[in-house]
Amino acid sequence: AQKVTQAQTEISVVEKEDVTLDCVYETRDTTYYLFWYKQPPSGELVFLIRRNSFDEQNEISGRYSWNFQKSTSSFNFTITASQVVDSAVYFCALRSQAGTALIFGKGTTLSVSS
Amino acid sequence: GAGVSQSPSNKVTEKGKDVELRCDPISGHTALYWYRQSLGQGLEFLIYFQGNSAPDKSGLPSDRFSAERTGGSVSTLTIQRTQQEDSAVYLCASSLAGGEPYEQYFGPGTRLTVT
């Protein structure tokens, strides 16, 4: 069975703090894909990143970075110098090579105050 | 370009009534997905369409739920004899193709309230 766990339900930080959102996944597939989506208060899910299971390189995009570790089945997301606009619900998701649907975690609500 | 659009944005219906929710995918996207987002269950897959292939209906929670996709573009999700537990936000997503794990782009959703 495939499963995604986001243990942090809610996180509150003050602007300019760094914050890491955890994601742990379970799958028996050797090839799979991991995703992060952002859901701001407006409600629309926004794609952030896709990572293939055979590519463990970490990725940085501006203030965002992702740490993929197959050994611990984790795909964590770090926001550096957080801003109020980062306030949203963040979802981690998993998809197998053969599958079609995304398996989502329950999401982490991030609140950044000024 | 235009993103995924859904209509209506909000729908309030009485228990027992049928409802239809519409999704317009991004032009050129051959894969279309329906998900449901509710407080208790999070984001759940419902159904997937890819081109002219038979849809993957494995996520539909009951036979009251059905969906169709006409002309490989617009899709309609129908819920018959609605129940209060059907209250949720119904999200539609599309991607370039289904075989490859292309990122799925989501619409704004339809918030369904069953009274």
Short mmCIF file of C-alpha atoms in Angstrom, two decimals:
data_model
loop_
_atom_site.label_atom_id
_atom_site.label_comp_id
_atom_site.label_asym_id
_atom_site.label_seq_id
_atom_site.Cartn_x
_atom_site.Cartn_y
_atom_site.Cartn_z
CA ALA A 1 0.00 0.00 0.00
CA GLN A 2 1.09 3.54 -0.59
CA LYS A 3 0.90 6.18 2.09
CA VAL A 4 2.10 9.70 2.76
CA THR A 5 2.45 11.03 6.29
CA GLN A 6 2.76 14.67 7.19
CA ALA A 7 3.07 14.51 10.94
CA GLN A 8 2.97 18.27 11.48
CA THR A 9 -0.63 19.39 11.37
CA GLU A 10 0.06 23.07 12.04
CA ILE A 11 3.20 25.19 12.27
CA SER A 12 3.39 28.83 13.29
CA VAL A 13 6.48 30.94 12.69
CA VAL A 14 7.41 34.59 12.63
CA GLU A 15 8.54 36.21 9.43
CA LYS A 16 12.17 35.58 8.44
CA GLU A 17 12.33 32.33 10.36
CA ASP A 18 13.29 29.17 8.48
CA VAL A 19 10.77 26.35 8.59
CA THR A 20 10.88 22.72 7.51
CA LEU A 21 7.81 20.72 6.58
CA ASP A 22 8.22 16.98 6.97
CA CYS A 23 6.97 14.31 4.60
CA VAL A 24 7.43 10.57 5.03
CA TYR A 25 6.14 8.15 2.43
CA GLU A 26 5.57 4.42 2.09
CA THR A 27 5.65 2.48 -1.15
CA ARG A 28 6.85 -0.89 -2.41
CA ASP A 29 7.49 0.47 -5.88
CA THR A 30 11.06 0.99 -7.01
CA THR A 31 10.06 3.82 -9.31
CA TYR A 32 7.81 6.52 -7.96
CA TYR A 33 7.34 10.25 -7.94
CA LEU A 34 6.98 12.73 -5.13
CA PHE A 35 5.30 16.11 -5.27
CA TRP A 36 4.69 19.17 -3.14
CA TYR A 37 1.66 21.38 -3.60
CA LYS A 38 0.71 24.65 -1.92
CA GLN A 39 -2.91 25.54 -1.14
CA PRO A 40 -3.21 29.23 -0.22
CA PRO A 41 -6.35 30.62 1.41
CA SER A 42 -7.85 31.14 -2.05
CA GLY A 43 -8.11 27.34 -2.24
CA GLU A 44 -6.42 26.47 -5.53
CA LEU A 45 -3.68 23.85 -5.30
CA VAL A 46 -0.43 25.15 -6.76
CA PHE A 47 2.25 22.74 -8.00
CA LEU A 48 5.67 23.37 -6.45
CA ILE A 49 7.94 20.46 -7.33
CA ARG A 50 8.15 16.92 -8.67
CA ARG A 51 10.97 14.54 -7.75
CA ASN A 52 11.71 11.13 -9.31
CA SER A 53 12.74 8.26 -7.06
CA PHE A 54 15.97 7.70 -8.99
CA ASP A 55 17.11 11.28 -8.53
CA GLU A 56 18.15 12.00 -4.95
CA GLN A 57 19.69 15.36 -5.67
CA ASN A 58 18.36 18.07 -3.47
CA GLU A 59 16.79 21.03 -5.16
CA ILE A 60 16.73 24.72 -4.40
CA SER A 61 14.39 27.25 -5.92
CA GLY A 62 14.76 30.70 -4.44
CA ARG A 63 13.76 30.48 -0.78
CA TYR A 64 12.45 26.94 -1.24
CA SER A 65 14.54 23.80 -0.95
CA TRP A 66 13.73 20.11 -0.88
CA ASN A 67 15.67 17.29 0.76
CA PHE A 68 14.92 13.82 -0.66
CA GLN A 69 16.34 10.86 1.27
CA LYS A 70 15.38 7.38 0.10
CA SER A 71 17.09 5.80 3.10
CA THR A 72 14.54 7.37 5.41
CA SER A 73 11.69 7.59 2.87
CA SER A 74 11.48 11.31 3.42
CA PHE A 75 10.97 14.30 1.17
CA ASN A 76 11.17 17.37 3.35
CA PHE A 77 10.51 20.93 2.30
CA THR A 78 12.30 23.95 3.77
CA ILE A 79 11.31 27.57 3.39
CA THR A 80 14.13 29.96 4.20
CA ALA A 81 13.37 33.42 5.55
CA SER A 82 9.63 32.79 5.58
CA GLN A 83 7.20 35.49 4.54
CA VAL A 84 3.56 36.13 5.33
CA VAL A 85 2.67 35.13 1.75
CA ASP A 86 3.99 31.65 2.51
CA SER A 87 0.99 31.09 4.79
CA ALA A 88 -0.90 28.17 3.27
CA VAL A 89 -1.59 24.48 3.56
CA TYR A 90 1.22 22.42 2.06
CA PHE A 91 0.61 18.93 0.73
CA CYS A 92 3.11 16.22 -0.03
CA ALA A 93 1.98 13.60 -2.56
CA LEU A 94 3.17 10.31 -4.01
CA ARG A 95 2.52 8.58 -7.29
CA SER A 96 3.81 5.23 -8.50
CA GLN A 97 5.06 4.78 -12.03
CA ALA A 98 2.14 2.55 -12.89
CA GLY A 99 -0.41 4.55 -10.99
CA THR A 100 -2.36 7.55 -12.07
CA ALA A 101 -3.68 9.16 -8.94
CA LEU A 102 -1.74 11.23 -6.48
CA ILE A 103 -1.76 9.92 -2.92
CA PHE A 104 -1.78 12.97 -0.68
CA GLY A 105 -0.72 13.48 2.88
CA LYS A 106 -3.12 15.25 5.24
CA GLY A 107 -1.31 18.53 4.77
CA THR A 108 0.55 20.95 7.04
CA THR A 109 -0.94 24.34 7.74
CA LEU A 110 1.79 26.96 7.88
CA SER A 111 1.04 30.33 9.46
CA VAL A 112 3.63 33.07 9.10
CA SER A 113 3.04 36.17 11.17
CA SER A 114 4.67 39.55 10.73
CA GLY B 1 -2.92 30.52 -20.82
CA ALA B 2 -6.16 29.61 -19.14
CA GLY B 3 -5.98 27.17 -16.27
CA VAL B 4 -8.42 24.49 -15.21
CA SER B 5 -11.87 25.93 -14.65
CA GLN B 6 -14.71 24.47 -12.64
CA SER B 7 -18.33 25.37 -12.23
CA PRO B 8 -20.21 26.14 -10.17
CA SER B 9 -17.83 27.46 -7.53
CA ASN B 10 -20.39 26.76 -4.83
CA LYS B 11 -23.39 24.47 -4.79
CA VAL B 12 -25.91 24.01 -2.00
CA THR B 13 -28.35 21.17 -2.46
CA GLU B 14 -30.89 19.28 -0.42
CA LYS B 15 -30.26 15.72 0.62
CA GLY B 16 -31.55 13.33 -1.99
CA LYS B 17 -31.13 15.65 -4.97
CA ASP B 18 -28.77 15.01 -7.88
CA VAL B 19 -25.94 17.42 -8.69
CA GLU B 20 -23.61 17.91 -11.65
CA LEU B 21 -20.20 19.46 -11.37
CA ARG B 22 -18.29 20.61 -14.42
CA CYS B 23 -14.60 20.76 -15.25
CA ASP B 24 -12.82 22.38 -18.19
CA PRO B 25 -9.22 21.16 -18.38
CA ILE B 26 -6.26 23.06 -19.74
CA SER B 27 -6.28 23.01 -23.53
CA GLY B 28 -4.08 20.22 -24.84
CA HIS B 29 -4.12 18.21 -21.63
CA THR B 30 -5.29 14.68 -22.33
CA ALA B 31 -5.45 13.46 -18.73
CA LEU B 32 -8.18 14.61 -16.35
CA TYR B 33 -8.65 13.75 -12.69
CA TRP B 34 -11.31 14.32 -10.07
CA TYR B 35 -10.44 14.52 -6.39
CA ARG B 36 -12.47 15.26 -3.29
CA GLN B 37 -11.21 17.31 -0.35
CA SER B 38 -13.02 17.02 2.96
CA LEU B 39 -12.04 17.79 6.53
CA GLY B 40 -12.14 14.24 7.70
CA GLN B 41 -10.60 12.46 4.72
CA GLY B 42 -8.16 14.95 3.24
CA LEU B 43 -7.62 14.80 -0.52
CA GLU B 44 -8.99 11.64 -2.13
CA PHE B 45 -8.75 10.47 -5.71
CA LEU B 46 -12.08 9.76 -7.38
CA ILE B 47 -11.67 9.08 -11.10
CA TYR B 48 -9.20 9.49 -13.95
CA PHE B 49 -9.66 9.90 -17.72
CA GLN B 50 -6.93 9.53 -20.32
CA GLY B 51 -7.80 10.11 -23.95
CA ASN B 52 -10.22 7.50 -25.24
CA SER B 53 -9.21 4.83 -22.74
CA ALA B 54 -11.65 3.43 -20.23
CA PRO B 55 -11.60 5.64 -17.12
CA ASP B 56 -10.05 4.51 -13.85
CA LYS B 57 -13.02 4.61 -11.48
CA SER B 58 -11.27 2.95 -8.58
CA GLY B 59 -11.67 5.93 -6.26
CA LEU B 60 -15.41 6.46 -6.61
CA PRO B 61 -16.91 5.95 -3.13
CA SER B 62 -20.26 4.54 -4.23
CA ASP B 63 -22.40 3.87 -7.29
CA ARG B 64 -24.11 7.19 -6.69
CA PHE B 65 -21.02 8.81 -8.18
CA SER B 66 -20.34 8.82 -11.91
CA ALA B 67 -18.40 10.92 -14.35
CA GLU B 68 -18.07 11.34 -18.05
CA ARG B 69 -15.77 13.19 -20.35
CA THR B 70 -17.15 14.31 -23.68
CA GLY B 71 -14.96 14.87 -26.70
CA GLY B 72 -11.83 14.32 -24.66
CA SER B 73 -12.21 17.71 -23.02
CA VAL B 74 -14.95 18.82 -20.63
CA SER B 75 -15.87 16.47 -17.81
CA THR B 76 -18.97 16.25 -15.63
CA LEU B 77 -19.07 14.60 -12.22
CA THR B 78 -22.57 13.54 -11.21
CA ILE B 79 -23.66 12.66 -7.71
CA GLN B 80 -27.08 11.08 -7.43
CA ARG B 81 -29.26 11.13 -4.34
CA THR B 82 -26.78 13.30 -2.46
CA GLN B 83 -26.04 12.58 1.19
CA GLN B 84 -24.65 14.90 3.85
CA GLU B 85 -21.35 13.03 3.81
CA ASP B 86 -20.94 14.10 0.17
CA SER B 87 -20.33 17.67 1.38
CA ALA B 88 -16.78 18.52 0.34
CA VAL B 89 -14.74 20.49 -2.16
CA TYR B 90 -14.53 18.66 -5.47
CA LEU B 91 -11.30 19.38 -7.31
CA CYS B 92 -10.55 18.73 -10.93
CA ALA B 93 -7.00 18.49 -12.30
CA SER B 94 -5.48 17.97 -15.71
CA SER B 95 -2.07 17.00 -17.00
CA LEU B 96 -0.36 16.68 -20.36
CA ALA B 97 -0.78 12.91 -20.36
CA GLY B 98 -1.54 10.18 -17.92
CA GLY B 99 1.18 7.67 -18.68
CA GLU B 100 3.97 9.95 -17.59
CA PRO B 101 3.96 11.51 -14.13
CA TYR B 102 3.44 14.99 -15.41
CA GLU B 103 2.43 17.47 -12.79
CA GLN B 104 -1.29 17.83 -12.34
CA TYR B 105 -2.73 21.32 -12.47
CA PHE B 106 -5.75 21.88 -10.29
CA GLY B 107 -8.84 23.99 -10.71
CA PRO B 108 -10.32 26.18 -7.96
CA GLY B 109 -12.82 23.50 -6.95
CA THR B 110 -16.56 23.30 -6.40
CA ARG B 111 -17.67 23.51 -2.79
CA LEU B 112 -20.67 21.22 -2.37
CA THR B 113 -22.89 21.55 0.67
CA VAL B 114 -25.65 19.01 1.20
CA THR B 115 -28.29 20.18 3.67
#
